Tab-separated table of C-alpha atoms and ligand atoms in Angstrom:
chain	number	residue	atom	x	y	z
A	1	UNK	CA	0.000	0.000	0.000
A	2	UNK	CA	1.055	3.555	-0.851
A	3	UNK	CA	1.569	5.910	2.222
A	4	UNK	CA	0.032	8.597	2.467
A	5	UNK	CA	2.400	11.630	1.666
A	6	UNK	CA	1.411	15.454	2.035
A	7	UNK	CA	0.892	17.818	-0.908
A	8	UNK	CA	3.401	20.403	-1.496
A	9	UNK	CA	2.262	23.579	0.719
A	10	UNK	CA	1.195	26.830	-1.735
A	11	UNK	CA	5.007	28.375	0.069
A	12	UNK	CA	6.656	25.156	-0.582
A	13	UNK	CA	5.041	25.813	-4.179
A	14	UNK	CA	6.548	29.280	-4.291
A	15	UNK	CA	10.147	28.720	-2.898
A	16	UNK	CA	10.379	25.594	-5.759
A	17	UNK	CA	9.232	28.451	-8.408
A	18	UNK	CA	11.944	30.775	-7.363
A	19	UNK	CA	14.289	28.889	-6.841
A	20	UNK	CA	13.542	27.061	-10.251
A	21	UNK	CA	13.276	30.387	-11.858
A	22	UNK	CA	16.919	32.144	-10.261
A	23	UNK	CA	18.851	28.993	-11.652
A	24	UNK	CA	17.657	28.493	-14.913
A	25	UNK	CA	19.925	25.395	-17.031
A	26	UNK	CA	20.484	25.312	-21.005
A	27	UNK	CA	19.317	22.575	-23.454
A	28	UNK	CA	20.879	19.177	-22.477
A	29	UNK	CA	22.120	20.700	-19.389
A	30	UNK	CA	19.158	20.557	-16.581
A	31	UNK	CA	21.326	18.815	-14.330
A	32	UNK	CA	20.741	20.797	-10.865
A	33	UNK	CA	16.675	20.986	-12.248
A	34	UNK	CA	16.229	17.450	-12.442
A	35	UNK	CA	18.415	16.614	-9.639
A	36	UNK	CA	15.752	18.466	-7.738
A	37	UNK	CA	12.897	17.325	-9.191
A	38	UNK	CA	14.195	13.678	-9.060
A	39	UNK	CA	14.772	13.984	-5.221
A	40	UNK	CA	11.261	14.942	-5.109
A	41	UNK	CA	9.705	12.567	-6.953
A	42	UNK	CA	11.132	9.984	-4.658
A	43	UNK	CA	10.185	12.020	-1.714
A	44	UNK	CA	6.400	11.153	-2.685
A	45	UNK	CA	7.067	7.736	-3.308
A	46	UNK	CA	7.619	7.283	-6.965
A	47	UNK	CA	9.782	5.170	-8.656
A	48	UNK	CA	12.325	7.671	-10.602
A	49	UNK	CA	14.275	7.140	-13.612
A	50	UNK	CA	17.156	9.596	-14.279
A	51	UNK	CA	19.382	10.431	-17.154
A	52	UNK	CA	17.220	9.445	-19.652
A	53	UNK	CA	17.877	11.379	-23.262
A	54	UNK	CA	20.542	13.195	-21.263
A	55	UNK	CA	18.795	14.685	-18.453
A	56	UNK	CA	15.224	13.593	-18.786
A	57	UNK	CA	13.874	12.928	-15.812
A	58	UNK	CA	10.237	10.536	-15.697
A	59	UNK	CA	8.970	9.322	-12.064
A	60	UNK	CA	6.127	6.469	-12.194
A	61	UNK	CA	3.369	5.944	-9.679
A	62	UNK	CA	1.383	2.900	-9.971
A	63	UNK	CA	-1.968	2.784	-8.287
A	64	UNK	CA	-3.493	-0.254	-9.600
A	65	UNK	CA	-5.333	-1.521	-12.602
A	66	UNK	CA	-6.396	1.763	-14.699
A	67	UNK	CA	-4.423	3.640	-17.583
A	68	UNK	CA	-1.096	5.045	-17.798
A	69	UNK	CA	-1.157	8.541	-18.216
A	70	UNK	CA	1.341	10.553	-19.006
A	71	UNK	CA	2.252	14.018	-18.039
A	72	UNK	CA	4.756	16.278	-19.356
A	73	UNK	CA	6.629	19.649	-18.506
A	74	UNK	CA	10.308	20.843	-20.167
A	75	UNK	CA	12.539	21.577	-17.755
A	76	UNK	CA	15.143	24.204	-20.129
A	77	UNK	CA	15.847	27.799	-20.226
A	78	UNK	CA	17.126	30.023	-22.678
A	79	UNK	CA	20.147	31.826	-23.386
A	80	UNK	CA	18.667	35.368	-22.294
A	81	UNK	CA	19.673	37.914	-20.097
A	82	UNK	CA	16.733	38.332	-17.518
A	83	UNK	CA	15.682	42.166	-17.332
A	84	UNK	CA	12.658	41.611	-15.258
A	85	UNK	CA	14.159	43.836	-12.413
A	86	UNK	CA	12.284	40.664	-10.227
A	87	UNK	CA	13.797	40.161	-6.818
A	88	UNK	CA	14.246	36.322	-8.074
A	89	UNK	CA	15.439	37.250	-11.272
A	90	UNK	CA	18.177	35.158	-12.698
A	91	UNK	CA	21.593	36.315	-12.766
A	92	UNK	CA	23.571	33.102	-13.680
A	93	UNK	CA	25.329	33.065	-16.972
A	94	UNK	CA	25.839	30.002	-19.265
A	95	UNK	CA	27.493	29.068	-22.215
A	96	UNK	CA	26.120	27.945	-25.061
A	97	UNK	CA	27.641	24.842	-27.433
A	98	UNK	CA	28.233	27.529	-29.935
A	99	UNK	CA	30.663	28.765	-27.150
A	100	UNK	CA	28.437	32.258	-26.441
A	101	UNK	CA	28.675	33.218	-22.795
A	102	UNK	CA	25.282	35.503	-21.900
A	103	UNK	CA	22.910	35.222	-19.547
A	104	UNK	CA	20.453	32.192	-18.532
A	105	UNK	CA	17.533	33.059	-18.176
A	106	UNK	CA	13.904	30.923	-17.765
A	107	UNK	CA	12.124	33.408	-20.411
A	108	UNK	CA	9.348	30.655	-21.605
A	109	UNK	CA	7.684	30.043	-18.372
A	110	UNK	CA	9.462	25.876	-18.439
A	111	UNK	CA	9.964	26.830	-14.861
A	112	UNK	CA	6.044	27.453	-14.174
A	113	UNK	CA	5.701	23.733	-16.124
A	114	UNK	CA	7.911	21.971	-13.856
A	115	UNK	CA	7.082	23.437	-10.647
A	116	UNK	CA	3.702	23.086	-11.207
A	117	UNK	CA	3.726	19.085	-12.195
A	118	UNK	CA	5.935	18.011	-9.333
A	119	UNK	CA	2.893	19.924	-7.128
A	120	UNK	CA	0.390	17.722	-8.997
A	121	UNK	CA	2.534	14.643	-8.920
A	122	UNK	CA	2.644	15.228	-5.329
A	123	UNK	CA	-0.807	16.487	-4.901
A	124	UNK	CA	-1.639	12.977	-6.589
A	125	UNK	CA	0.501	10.417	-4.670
A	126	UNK	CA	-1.084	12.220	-1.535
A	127	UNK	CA	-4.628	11.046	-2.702
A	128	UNK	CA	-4.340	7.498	-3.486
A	129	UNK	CA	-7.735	6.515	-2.911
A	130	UNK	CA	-9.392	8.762	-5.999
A	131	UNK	CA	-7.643	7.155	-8.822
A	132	UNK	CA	-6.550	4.254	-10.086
A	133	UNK	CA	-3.648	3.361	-12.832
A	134	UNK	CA	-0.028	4.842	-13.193
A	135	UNK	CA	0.693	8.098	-13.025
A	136	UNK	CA	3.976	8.972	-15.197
A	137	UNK	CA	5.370	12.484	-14.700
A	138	UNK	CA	7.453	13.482	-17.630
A	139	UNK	CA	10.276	16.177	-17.090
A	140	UNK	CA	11.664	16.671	-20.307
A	141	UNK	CA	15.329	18.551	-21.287
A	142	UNK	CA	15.622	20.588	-24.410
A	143	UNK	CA	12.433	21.607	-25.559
A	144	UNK	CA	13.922	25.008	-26.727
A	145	UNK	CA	16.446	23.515	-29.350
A	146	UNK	CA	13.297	21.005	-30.514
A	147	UNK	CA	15.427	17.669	-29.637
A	148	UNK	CA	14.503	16.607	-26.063
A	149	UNK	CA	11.457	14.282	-27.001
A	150	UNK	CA	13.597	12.385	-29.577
A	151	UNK	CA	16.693	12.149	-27.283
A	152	UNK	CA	14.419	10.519	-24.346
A	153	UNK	CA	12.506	8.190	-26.771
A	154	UNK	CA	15.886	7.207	-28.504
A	155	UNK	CA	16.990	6.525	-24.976
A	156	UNK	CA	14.549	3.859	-24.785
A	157	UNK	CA	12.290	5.886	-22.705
A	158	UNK	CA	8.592	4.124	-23.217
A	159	UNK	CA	10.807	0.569	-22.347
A	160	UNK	CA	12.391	1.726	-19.531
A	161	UNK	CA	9.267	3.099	-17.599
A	162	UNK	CA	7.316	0.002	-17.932
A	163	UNK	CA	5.692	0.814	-22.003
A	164	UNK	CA	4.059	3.352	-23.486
A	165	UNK	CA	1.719	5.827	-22.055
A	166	UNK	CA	-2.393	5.698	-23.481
A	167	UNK	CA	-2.553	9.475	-23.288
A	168	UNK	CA	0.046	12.668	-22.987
A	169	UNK	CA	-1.399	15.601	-21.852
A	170	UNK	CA	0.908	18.916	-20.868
A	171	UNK	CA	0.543	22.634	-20.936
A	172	UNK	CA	2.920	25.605	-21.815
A	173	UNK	CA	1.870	29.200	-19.914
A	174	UNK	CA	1.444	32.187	-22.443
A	175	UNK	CA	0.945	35.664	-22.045
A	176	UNK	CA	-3.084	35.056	-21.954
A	177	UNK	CA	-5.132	36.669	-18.760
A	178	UNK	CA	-5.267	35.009	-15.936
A	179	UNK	CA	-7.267	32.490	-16.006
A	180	UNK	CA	-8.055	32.005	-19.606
A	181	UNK	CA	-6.755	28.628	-21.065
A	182	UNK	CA	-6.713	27.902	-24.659
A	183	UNK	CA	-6.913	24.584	-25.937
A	184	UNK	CA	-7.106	23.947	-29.722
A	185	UNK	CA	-8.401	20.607	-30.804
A	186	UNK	CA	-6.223	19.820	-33.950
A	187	UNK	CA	-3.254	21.586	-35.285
A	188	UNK	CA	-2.530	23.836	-32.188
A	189	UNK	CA	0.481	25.170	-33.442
A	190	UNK	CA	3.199	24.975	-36.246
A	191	UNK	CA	5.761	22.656	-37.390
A	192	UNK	CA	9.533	24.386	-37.459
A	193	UNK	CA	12.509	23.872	-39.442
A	194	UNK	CA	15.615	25.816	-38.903
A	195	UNK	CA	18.459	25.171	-41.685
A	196	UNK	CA	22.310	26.163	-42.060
A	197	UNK	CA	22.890	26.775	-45.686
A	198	UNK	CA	26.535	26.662	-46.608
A	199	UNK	CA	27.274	28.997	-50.326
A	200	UNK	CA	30.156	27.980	-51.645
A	201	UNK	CA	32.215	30.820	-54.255
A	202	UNK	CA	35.646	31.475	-54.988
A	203	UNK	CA	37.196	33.731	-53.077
A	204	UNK	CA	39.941	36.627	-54.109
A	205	UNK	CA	40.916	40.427	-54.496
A	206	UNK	CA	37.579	42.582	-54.447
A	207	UNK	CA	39.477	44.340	-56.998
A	208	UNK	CA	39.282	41.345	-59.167
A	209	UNK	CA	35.754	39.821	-58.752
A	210	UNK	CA	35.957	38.153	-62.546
A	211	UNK	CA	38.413	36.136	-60.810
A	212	UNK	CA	35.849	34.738	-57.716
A	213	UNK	CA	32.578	33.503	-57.650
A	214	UNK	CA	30.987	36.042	-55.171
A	215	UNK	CA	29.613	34.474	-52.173
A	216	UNK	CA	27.873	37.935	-51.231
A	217	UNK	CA	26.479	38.276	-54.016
A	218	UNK	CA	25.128	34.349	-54.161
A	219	UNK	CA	23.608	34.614	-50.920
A	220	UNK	CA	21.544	38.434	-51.889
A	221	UNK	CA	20.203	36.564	-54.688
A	222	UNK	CA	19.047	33.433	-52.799
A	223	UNK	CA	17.773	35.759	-49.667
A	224	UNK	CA	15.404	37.628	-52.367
A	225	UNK	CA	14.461	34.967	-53.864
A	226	UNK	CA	13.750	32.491	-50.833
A	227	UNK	CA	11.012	34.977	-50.123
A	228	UNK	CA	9.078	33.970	-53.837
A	229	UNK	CA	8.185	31.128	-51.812
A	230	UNK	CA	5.664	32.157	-49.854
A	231	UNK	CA	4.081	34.492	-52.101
A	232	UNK	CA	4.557	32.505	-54.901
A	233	UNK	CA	4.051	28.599	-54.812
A	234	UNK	CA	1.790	28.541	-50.864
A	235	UNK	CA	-1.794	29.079	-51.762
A	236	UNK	CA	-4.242	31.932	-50.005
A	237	UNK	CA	-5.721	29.740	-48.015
A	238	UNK	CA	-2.320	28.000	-46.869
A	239	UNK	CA	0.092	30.065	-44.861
A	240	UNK	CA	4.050	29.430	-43.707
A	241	UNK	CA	6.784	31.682	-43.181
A	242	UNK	CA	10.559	31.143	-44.151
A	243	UNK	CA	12.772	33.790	-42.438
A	244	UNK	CA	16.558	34.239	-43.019
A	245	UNK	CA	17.829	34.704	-39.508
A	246	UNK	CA	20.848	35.203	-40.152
A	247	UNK	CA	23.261	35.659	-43.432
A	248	UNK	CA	27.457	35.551	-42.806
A	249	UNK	CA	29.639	35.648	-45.066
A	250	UNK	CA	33.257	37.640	-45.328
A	251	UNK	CA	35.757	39.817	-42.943
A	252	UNK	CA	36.218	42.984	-45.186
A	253	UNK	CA	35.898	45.209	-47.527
A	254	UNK	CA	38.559	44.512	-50.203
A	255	UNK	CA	38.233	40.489	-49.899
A	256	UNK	CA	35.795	38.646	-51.815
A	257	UNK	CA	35.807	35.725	-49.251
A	258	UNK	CA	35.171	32.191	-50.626
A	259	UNK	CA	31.564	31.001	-48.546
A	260	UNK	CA	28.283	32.561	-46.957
A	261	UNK	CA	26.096	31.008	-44.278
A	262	UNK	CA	22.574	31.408	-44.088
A	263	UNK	CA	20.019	30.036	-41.017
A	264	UNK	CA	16.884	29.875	-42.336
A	265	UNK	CA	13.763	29.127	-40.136
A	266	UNK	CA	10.446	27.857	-41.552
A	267	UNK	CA	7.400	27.491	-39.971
A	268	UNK	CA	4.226	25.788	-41.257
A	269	UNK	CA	0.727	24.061	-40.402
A	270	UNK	CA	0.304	21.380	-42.482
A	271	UNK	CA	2.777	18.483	-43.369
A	272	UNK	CA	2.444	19.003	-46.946
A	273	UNK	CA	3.039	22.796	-47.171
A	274	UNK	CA	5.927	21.957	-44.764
A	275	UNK	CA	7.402	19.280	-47.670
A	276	UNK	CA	7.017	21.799	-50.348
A	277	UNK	CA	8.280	25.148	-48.625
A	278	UNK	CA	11.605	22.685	-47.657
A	279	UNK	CA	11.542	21.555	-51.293
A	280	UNK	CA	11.071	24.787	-52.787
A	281	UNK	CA	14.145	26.237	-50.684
A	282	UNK	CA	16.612	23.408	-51.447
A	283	UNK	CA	15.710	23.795	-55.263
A	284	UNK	CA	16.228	27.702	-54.925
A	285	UNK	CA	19.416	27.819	-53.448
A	286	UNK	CA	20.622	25.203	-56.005
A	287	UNK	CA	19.779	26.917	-58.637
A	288	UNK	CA	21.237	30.025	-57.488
A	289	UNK	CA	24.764	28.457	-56.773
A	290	UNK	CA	24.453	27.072	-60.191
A	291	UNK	CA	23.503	30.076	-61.664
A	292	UNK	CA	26.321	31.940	-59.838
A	293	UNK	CA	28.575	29.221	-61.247
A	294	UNK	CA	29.633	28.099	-57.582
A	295	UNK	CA	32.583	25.815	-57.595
A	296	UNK	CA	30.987	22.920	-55.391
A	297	UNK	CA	27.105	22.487	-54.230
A	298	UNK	CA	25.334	24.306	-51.273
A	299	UNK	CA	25.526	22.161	-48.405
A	300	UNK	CA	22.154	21.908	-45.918
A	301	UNK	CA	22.080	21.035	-42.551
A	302	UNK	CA	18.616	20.301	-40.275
A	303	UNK	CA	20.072	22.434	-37.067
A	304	UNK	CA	16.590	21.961	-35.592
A	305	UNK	CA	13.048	20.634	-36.491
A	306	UNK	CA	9.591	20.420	-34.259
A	307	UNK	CA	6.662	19.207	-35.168
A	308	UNK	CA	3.820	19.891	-35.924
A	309	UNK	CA	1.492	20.180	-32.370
A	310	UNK	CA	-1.438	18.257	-33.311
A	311	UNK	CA	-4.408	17.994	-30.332
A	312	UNK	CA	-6.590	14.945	-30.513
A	313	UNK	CA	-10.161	16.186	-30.828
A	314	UNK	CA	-12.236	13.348	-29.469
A	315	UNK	CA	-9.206	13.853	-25.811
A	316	UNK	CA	-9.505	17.837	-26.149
A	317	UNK	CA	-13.543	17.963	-26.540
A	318	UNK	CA	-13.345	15.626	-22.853
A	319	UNK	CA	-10.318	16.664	-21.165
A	320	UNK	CA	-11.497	20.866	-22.143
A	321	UNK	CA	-14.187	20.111	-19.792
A	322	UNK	CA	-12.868	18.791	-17.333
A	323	UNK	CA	-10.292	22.216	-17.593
A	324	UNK	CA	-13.276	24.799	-17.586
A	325	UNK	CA	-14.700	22.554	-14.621
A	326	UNK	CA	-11.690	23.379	-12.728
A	327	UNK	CA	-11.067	26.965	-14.065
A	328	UNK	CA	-14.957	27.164	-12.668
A	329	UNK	CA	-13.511	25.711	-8.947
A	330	UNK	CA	-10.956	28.760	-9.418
A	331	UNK	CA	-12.982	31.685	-10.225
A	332	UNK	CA	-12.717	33.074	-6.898
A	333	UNK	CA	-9.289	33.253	-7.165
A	334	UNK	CA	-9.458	33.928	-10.499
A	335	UNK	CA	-11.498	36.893	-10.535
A	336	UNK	CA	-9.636	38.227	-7.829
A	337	UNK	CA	-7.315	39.385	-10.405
A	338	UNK	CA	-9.469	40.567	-12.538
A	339	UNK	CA	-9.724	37.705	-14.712
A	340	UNK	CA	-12.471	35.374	-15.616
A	341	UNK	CA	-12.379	31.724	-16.206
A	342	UNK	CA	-12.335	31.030	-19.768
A	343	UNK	CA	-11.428	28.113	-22.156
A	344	UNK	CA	-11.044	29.337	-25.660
A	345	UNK	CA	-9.489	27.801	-28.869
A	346	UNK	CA	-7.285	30.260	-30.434
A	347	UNK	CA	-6.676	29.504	-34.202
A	348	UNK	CA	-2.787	27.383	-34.550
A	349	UNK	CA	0.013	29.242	-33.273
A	350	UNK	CA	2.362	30.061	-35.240
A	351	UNK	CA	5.641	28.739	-32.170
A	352	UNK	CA	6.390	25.409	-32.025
A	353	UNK	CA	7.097	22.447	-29.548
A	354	UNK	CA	8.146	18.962	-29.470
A	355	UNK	CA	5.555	17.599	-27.146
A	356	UNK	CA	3.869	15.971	-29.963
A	357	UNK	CA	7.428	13.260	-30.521
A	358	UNK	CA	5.967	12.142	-27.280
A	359	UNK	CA	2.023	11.301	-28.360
A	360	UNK	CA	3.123	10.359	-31.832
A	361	UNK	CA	5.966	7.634	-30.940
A	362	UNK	CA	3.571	6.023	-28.188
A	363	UNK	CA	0.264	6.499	-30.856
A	364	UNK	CA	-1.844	7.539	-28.300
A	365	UNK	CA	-3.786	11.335	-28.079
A	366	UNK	CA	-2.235	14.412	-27.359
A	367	UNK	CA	-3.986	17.313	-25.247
A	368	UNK	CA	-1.605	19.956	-25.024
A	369	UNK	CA	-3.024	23.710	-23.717
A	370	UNK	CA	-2.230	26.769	-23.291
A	371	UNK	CA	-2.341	28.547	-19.795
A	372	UNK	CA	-2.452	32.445	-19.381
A	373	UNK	CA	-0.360	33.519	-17.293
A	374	UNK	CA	-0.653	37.488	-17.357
A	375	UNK	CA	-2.069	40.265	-15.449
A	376	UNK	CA	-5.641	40.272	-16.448
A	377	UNK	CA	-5.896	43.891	-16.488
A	378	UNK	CA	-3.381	44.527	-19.277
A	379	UNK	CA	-5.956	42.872	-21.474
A	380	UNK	CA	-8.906	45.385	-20.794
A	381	UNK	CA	-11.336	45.531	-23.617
A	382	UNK	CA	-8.530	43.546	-26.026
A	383	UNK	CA	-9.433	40.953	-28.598
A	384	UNK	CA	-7.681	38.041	-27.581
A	385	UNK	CA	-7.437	36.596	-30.992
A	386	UNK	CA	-5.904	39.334	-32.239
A	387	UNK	CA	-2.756	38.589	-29.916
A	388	UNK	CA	-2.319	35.013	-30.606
A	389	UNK	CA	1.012	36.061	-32.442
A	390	UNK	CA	1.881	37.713	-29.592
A	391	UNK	CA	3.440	40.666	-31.907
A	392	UNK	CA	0.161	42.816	-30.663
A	393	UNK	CA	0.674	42.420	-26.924
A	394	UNK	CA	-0.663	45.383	-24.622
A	395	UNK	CA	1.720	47.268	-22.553
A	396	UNK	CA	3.586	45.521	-20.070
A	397	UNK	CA	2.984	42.059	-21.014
A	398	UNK	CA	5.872	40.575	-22.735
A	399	UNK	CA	6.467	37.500	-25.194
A	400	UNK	CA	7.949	34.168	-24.135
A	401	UNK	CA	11.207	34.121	-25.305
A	402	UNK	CA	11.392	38.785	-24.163
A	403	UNK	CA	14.097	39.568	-21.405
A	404	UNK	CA	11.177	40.519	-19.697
A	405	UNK	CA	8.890	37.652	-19.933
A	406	UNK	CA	7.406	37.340	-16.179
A	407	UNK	CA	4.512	35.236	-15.954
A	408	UNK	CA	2.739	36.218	-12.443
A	409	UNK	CA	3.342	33.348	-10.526
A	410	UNK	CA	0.048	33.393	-8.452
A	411	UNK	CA	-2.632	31.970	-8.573
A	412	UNK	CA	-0.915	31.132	-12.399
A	413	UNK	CA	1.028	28.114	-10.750
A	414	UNK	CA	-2.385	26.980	-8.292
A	415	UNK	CA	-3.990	26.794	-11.752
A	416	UNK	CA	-1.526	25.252	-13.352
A	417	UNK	CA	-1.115	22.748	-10.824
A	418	UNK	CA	-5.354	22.207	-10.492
A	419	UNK	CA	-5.626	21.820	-14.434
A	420	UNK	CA	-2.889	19.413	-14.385
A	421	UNK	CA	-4.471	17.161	-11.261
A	422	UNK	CA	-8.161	17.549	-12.758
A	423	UNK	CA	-6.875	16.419	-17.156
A	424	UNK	CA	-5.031	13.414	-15.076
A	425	UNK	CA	-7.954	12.734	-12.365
A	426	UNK	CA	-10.383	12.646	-15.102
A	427	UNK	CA	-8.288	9.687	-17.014
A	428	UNK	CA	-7.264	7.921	-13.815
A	429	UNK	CA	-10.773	8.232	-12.155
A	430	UNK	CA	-11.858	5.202	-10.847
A	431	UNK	CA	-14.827	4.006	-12.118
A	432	UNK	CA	-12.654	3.464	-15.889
A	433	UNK	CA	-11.539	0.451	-14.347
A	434	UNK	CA	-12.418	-2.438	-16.754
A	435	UNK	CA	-13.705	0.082	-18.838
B	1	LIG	ZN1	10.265	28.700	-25.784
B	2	LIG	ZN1	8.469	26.981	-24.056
């Protein structure tokens, strides 16, 4: 029998958030995260598994017959410098495997994720007798560089916890109201592809360019015409974008150097318009090399790929009831800060996440959501749909990913940790035994 073990305390809740939030950890590198969230785990009785995929971190609780349901937060930061001015702001510094020392910084909220499912794992574990099945808590490394899902399930992860989950659910706070939760049955947001494109020319004098094959020059052409994709060959009712990043190439004026680089980011919503937009770009920049006359081919390298988030509709149309149910519990605390309960579906955003590896290696639903976590008030009289690209934010509420993203941590993180509970309560409720 499973002894009974006490929920984290809403302070115990708090110090975990700050303290997860002063020490944020890079891609691949969450080891002092999941070292705490590991020693947790086990402090409420679950059976951990550590290292997985690097630094992945999954505890199990098994409660009898029933489902296994899986729940997952990402545990990374990001290479920012925090400029919230918050007394438990980050100052720690990192460096990055491109060897880029800045500031570390957890400016997408993956600190609000895991503090908020080790308080439901615990919250679960201390309440034995309302579910039945096994609980798996998923703490996942390096969502941020789109490769943490693959590395734990090409570290065996579904055969090392016992098999494959029967649902994934998960959420990701936004700069929504307090409050408000957006689930999107469906695509819920966009595939990404981020490239390195390697021009090769000839270099020489810049006095002499008949003597080169101009790199610079190369690269203009295929930046130009890169953006012919979108306008040109992705119909009016699809959409994508393809962004050029970045574009390096030479060291001065008089040199005509011999390469150019080129990161190139695309982001799409269907897995067809995501073939042909990669297509499309590949047979560009090879015909501008060739029509440049380049001495050797353009070389292409995958630096990162998500993809697409895709929500089961039968698990969101359920599991977005049970979240308005509990938003409902909330309102109290909800409208205390001037917010209102609310569970909307926002058309697909246009970021991107790798939760989906997750749901799509174990073939089983994915309900991913959204949870605001911003002042209410900024929002007065605002359509909300009209910020979903979050390039249209009021005053004072900054972007995931902004030196001053600071999602208010409560009641955001007693909602976050109640949504959680209720989506896994709801799967793991008793009476589905035999069902
Ligand atoms: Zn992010
Ligand atoms: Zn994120």
């Amino acid at each position: 029998m499973m002894s009974r073990m006490a929920a984290l305390t809403p302070s115990e809740l708090l110090d975990l958030y700050h303290d997860l939030h002063r020490h944020p950890e890079l891609a691949f590198a969450e080891h002092r995260t999941a070292g705490i969230v590991a020693g947790l785990l086990r402090g409420h009785g679950f059976e951990v598994f550590e290292g997985i995929g690097g630094t992945g971190v999954v505890g199990v609780l098994g409660n009898g017959a029933g489902p296994r349901v899986l729940l997952r937060a990402d545990m990374d930061g990001l290479p920012v410098t925090e400029r919230t001015g918050l007394d438990y702001a980050s100052t720690d510094t990192a460096t990055t495997p491109e060897g880029v020392t800045s500031g570390v910084m957890h400016a997408c909220g993956h600190d609000v994720h895991t503090a908020c499912l080790v308080a439901a794992c615990a919250e679960l574990a201390a309440r034995p007798e309302e579910w039945s099945g096994t609980l798996i808590a998923c703490f996942q490394p390096a969502e941020e560089v789109g490769s943490g899902a693959r590395a734990m399930l090409a570290d065996d992860l579904f055969d090392r916890i016992g098999g494959p989950p029967d649902i994934v659910l998960g959420q990701h706070v936004m700069p929504f109201p307090i409050g408000t939760v957006n689930l999107t049955a469906g695509t819920a947001m966009a595939a990404a592809d981020s490239l390195r494109i390697v021009l090769h020319g000839r270099g020489g004098h810049g006095s002499s360019p008949e003597a080169t094959v101009d790199p610079v020059v190369m690269a203009s052409a295929v930046v130009m015409r890169l953006q012919g994709i979108v306008s040109r060959e992705v119909g009016a009712m699809e959409s994508a974008v393809v962004t050029v990043g970045a574009l390096r190439a030479g060291t001065q004026a008089n040199i005509i150097s011999d390469r150019a680089e080129l990161l190139v980011n695309v982001r799409s919503f269907t897995a067809d318009v995501r073939d042909r937009v990669l297509a499309a770009i590949h047979r560009v920049v090879e015909a501008e090399c060739a029509a440049s006359g380049a001495p050797a081919a353009p070389e292409f390298t995958s630096v990162a790929s998500f993809p697409l988030t895709s929500n089961d509709a039968d698990a969101c149309e359920r599991t977005g009831a049970v979240l308005a149910e509990i938003l409902e519990q909330q309102r109290t605390d909800i409208e205390a800060t001037g917010g209102a309960p609310a569970v909307i579906s926002l058309p697909p955003l246009p970021g991107s996440e790798d939760v989906g590896e997750l749901a799509t290696a174990a073939g089983v639903p994915l309900v991913y959501w959204n949870l605001g976590g911003a002042d209410p008030g900024a929002f007065a009289g605002m359509d909300l749909a009209a910020v979903t690209g979050m390039g249209s934010l009021p005053d004072g509420v900054a972007p995931n990913h902004s030196p001053h993203f600071a999602p208010v941590p409560q009641p955001t993180l007693d909602l976050g940790v109640a949504l959680l509970v209720g989506a896994a309560l709801d799967r793991l409720a008793r009476e589905e035994e035999g069902a």
